[in-house]
mmCIF file of C-alpha atoms and ligand atoms in Angstrom:
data_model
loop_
_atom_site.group_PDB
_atom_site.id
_atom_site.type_symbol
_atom_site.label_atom_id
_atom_site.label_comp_id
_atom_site.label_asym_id
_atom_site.label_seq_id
_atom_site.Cartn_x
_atom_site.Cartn_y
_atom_site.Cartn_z
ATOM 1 C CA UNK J 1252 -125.988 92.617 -188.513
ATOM 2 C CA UNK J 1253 -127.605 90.730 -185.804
ATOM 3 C CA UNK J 1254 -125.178 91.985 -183.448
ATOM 4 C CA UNK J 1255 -126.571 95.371 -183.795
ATOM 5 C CA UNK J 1256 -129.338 96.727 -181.696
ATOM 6 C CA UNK J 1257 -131.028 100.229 -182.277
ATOM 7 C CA UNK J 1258 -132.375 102.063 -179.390
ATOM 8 C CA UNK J 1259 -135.247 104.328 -179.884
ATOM 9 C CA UNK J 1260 -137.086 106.608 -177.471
ATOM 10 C CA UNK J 1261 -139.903 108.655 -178.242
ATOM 11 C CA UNK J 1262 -141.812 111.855 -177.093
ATOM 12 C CA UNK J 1263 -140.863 113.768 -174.038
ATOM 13 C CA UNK J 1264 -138.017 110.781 -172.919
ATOM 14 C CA UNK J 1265 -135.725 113.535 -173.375
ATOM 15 C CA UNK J 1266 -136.620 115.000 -170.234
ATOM 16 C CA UNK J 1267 -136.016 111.757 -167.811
ATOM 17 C CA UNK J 1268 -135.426 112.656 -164.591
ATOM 18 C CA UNK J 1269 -137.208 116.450 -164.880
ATOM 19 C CA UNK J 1270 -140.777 114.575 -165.856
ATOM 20 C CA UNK J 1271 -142.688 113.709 -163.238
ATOM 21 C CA UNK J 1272 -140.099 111.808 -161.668
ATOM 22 C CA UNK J 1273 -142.726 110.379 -159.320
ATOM 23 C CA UNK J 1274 -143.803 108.394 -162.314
ATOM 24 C CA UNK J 1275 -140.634 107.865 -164.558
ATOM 25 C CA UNK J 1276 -137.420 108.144 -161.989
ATOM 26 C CA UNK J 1277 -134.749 110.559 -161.476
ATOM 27 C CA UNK J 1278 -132.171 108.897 -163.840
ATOM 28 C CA UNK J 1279 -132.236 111.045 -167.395
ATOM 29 C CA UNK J 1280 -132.025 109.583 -170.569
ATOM 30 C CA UNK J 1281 -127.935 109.990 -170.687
ATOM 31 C CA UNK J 1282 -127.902 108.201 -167.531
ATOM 32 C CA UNK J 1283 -129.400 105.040 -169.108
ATOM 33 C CA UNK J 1284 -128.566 105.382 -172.355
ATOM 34 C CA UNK J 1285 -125.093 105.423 -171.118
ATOM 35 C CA UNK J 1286 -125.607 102.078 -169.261
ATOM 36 C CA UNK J 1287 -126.929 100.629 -172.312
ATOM 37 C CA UNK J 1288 -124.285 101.111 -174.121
ATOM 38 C CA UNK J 1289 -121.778 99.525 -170.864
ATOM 39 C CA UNK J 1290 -124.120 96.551 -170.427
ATOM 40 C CA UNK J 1291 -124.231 96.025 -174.830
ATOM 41 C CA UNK J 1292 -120.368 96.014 -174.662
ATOM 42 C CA UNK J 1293 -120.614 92.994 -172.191
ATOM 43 C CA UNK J 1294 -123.087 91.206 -173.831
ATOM 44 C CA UNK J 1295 -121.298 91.653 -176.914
ATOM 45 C CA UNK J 1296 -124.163 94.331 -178.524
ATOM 46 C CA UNK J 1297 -123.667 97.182 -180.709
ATOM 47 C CA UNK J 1298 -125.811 99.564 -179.745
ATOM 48 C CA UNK J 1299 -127.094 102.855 -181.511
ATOM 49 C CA UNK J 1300 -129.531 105.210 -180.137
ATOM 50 C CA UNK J 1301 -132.496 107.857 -181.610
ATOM 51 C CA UNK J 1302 -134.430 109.809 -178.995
ATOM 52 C CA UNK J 1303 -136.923 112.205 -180.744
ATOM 53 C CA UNK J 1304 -140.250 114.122 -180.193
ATOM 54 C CA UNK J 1305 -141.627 113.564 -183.284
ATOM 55 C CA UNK J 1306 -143.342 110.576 -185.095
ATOM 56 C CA UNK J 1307 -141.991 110.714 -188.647
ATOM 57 C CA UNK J 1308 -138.568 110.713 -186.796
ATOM 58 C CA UNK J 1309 -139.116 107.721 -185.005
ATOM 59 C CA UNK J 1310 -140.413 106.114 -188.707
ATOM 60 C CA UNK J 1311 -137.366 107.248 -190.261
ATOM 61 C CA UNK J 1312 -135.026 105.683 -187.617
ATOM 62 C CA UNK J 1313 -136.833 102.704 -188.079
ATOM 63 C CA UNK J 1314 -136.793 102.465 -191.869
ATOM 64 C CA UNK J 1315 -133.302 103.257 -191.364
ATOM 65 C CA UNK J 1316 -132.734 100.117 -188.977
ATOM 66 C CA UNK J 1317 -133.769 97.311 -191.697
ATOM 67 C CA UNK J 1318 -131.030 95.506 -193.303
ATOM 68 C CA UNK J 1319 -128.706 96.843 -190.499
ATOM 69 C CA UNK J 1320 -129.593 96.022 -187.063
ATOM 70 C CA UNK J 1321 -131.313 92.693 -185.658
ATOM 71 C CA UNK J 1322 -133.359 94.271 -183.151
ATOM 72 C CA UNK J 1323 -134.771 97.429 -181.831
ATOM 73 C CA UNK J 1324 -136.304 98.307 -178.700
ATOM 74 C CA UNK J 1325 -138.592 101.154 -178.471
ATOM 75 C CA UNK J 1326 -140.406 103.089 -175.813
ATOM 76 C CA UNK J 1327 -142.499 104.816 -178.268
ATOM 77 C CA UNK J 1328 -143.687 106.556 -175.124
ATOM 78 C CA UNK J 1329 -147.568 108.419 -176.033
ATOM 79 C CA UNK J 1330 -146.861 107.233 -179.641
ATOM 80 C CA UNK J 1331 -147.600 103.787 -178.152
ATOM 81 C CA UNK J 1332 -151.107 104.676 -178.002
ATOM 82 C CA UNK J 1333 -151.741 106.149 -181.259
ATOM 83 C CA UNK J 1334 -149.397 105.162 -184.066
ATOM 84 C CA UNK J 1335 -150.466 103.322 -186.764
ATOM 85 C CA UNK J 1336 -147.165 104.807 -188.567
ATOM 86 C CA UNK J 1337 -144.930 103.330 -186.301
ATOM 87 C CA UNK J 1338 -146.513 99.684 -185.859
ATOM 88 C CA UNK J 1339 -146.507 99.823 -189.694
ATOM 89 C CA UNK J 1340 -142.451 101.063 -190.463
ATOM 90 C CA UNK J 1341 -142.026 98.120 -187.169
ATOM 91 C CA UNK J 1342 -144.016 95.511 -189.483
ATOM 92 C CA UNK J 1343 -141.528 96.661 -192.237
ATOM 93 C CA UNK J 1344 -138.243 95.513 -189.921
ATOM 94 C CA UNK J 1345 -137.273 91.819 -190.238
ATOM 95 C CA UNK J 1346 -135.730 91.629 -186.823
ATOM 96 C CA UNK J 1347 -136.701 91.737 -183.424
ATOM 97 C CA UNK J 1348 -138.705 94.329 -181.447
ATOM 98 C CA UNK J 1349 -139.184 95.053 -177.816
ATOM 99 C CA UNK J 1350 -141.087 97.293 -176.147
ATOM 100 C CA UNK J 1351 -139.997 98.886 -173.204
ATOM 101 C CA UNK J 1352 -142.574 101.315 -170.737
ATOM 102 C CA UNK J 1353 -140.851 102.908 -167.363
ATOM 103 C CA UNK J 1354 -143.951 102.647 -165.579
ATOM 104 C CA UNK J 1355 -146.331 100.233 -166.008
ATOM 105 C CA UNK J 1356 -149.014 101.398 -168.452
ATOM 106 C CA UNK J 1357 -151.854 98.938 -167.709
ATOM 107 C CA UNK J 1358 -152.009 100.538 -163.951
ATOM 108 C CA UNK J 1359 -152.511 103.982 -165.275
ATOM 109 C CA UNK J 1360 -155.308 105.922 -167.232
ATOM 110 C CA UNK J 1361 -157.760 103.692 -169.544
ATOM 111 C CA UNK J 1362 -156.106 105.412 -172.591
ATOM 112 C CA UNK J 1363 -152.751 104.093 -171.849
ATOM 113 C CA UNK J 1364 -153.825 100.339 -172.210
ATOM 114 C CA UNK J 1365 -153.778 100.174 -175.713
ATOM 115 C CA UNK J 1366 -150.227 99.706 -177.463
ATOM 116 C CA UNK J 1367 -150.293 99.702 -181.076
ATOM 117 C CA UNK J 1368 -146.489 98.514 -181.017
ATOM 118 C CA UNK J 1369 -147.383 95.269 -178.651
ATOM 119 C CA UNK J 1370 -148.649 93.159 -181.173
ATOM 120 C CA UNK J 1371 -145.675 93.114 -183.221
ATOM 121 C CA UNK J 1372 -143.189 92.912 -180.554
ATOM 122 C CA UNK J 1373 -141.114 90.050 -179.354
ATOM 123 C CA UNK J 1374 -141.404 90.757 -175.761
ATOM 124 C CA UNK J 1375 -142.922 94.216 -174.120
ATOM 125 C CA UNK J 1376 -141.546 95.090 -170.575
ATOM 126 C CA UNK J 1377 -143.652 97.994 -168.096
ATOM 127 C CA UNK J 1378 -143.313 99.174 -164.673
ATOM 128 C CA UNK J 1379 -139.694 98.012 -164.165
ATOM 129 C CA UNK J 1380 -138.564 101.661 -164.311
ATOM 130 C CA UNK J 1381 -134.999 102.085 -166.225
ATOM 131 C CA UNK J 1382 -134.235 98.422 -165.237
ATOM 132 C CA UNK J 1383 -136.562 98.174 -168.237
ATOM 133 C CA UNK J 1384 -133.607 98.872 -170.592
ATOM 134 C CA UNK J 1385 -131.296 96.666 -168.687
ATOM 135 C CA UNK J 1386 -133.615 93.645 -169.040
ATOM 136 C CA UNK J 1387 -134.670 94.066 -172.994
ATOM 137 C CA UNK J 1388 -131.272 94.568 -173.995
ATOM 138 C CA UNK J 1389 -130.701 91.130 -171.534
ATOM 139 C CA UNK J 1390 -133.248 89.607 -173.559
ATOM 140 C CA UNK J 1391 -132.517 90.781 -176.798
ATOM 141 C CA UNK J 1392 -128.980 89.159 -176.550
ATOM 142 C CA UNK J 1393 -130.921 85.667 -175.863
ATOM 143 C CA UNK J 1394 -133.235 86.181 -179.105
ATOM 144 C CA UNK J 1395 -130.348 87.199 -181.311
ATOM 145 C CA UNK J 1396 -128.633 84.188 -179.890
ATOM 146 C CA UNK J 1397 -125.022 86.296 -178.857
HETATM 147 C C1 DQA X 2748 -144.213 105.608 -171.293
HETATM 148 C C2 DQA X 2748 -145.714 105.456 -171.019
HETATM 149 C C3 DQA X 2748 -146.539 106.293 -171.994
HETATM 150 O O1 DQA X 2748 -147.918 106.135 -171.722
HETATM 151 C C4 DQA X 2748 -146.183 107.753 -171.845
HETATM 152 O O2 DQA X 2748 -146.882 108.515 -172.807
HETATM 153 C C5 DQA X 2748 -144.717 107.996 -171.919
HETATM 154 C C6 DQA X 2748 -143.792 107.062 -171.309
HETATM 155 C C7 DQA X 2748 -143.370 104.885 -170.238
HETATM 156 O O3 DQA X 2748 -142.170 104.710 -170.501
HETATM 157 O O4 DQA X 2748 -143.869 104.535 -169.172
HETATM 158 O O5 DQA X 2748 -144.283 109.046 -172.411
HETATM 159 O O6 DQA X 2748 -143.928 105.022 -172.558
#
């Protein structure tokens, strides 16, 4: 179980490298999903992965990530700043949690400051781009001691 990391990505992620790519980058979500999953392999990760647009979805996934993986890192993308329902199903998981922004959310509008996920995750990452991925799945390796 600990070996197992879950992957989630929330609202509008499934159009990486069509959104404002100004802000988010020109690599889609395939792109660095896909490097995930080469970088998990190497660090000895199992990796599965949920991208949806809608918040019940992303409670579901993580309900369905408790007793079976020993971490998840979300970018619960505008959900960040308004989901009660998420940092609640996230209080519900007994592993580890990180947080992952493309750009760096503090720097941008005043509504964007607020994460309701931060305060129950391990580590949160922003404004590293898609590196983002590379370094909490880095870092989630270290926590579940792999
Ligand atoms: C985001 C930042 C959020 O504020 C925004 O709503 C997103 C993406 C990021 O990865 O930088 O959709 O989570």
């Amino acid at each position: 179980m600990a070996a197992i990391v879950h992957i989630l990505n929330g609202p509008n992620l499934n159009l990486l490298g069509q959104r404002e790519p100004d802000i988010y980058g020109h690599e889609t979500l395939d792109d660095v999903l896909r490097a995930c999953q080469a970088l998990a392999a190497d660090l000895g990760l199992e990796v599965a992965t949920v991208q949806s647009n809608h918040e019940g979805a992303l409670v579901d996934a993580i309900q369905a990530a408790r007793g079976v993986a020993g971490g998840i890192i979300i970018n619960p993308a505008a959900y960040t700043h308004t989901s009660v329902a998420i940092l609640d199903a996230l209080n519900a998981f007994e592993g580890r949690v990180i947080e992952v922004h493309l750009s760096n959310i503090h720097k941008r509008e005043s509504f964007r400051h607020h994460s309701y996920v931060s305060g129950r995750a391990d580590a949160v990452i922003a404004g590293c781009g898609v590196q983002g991925y590379d370094l909490a799945l880095r870092h989630m390796a270290r926590l579940l001691e792999i």
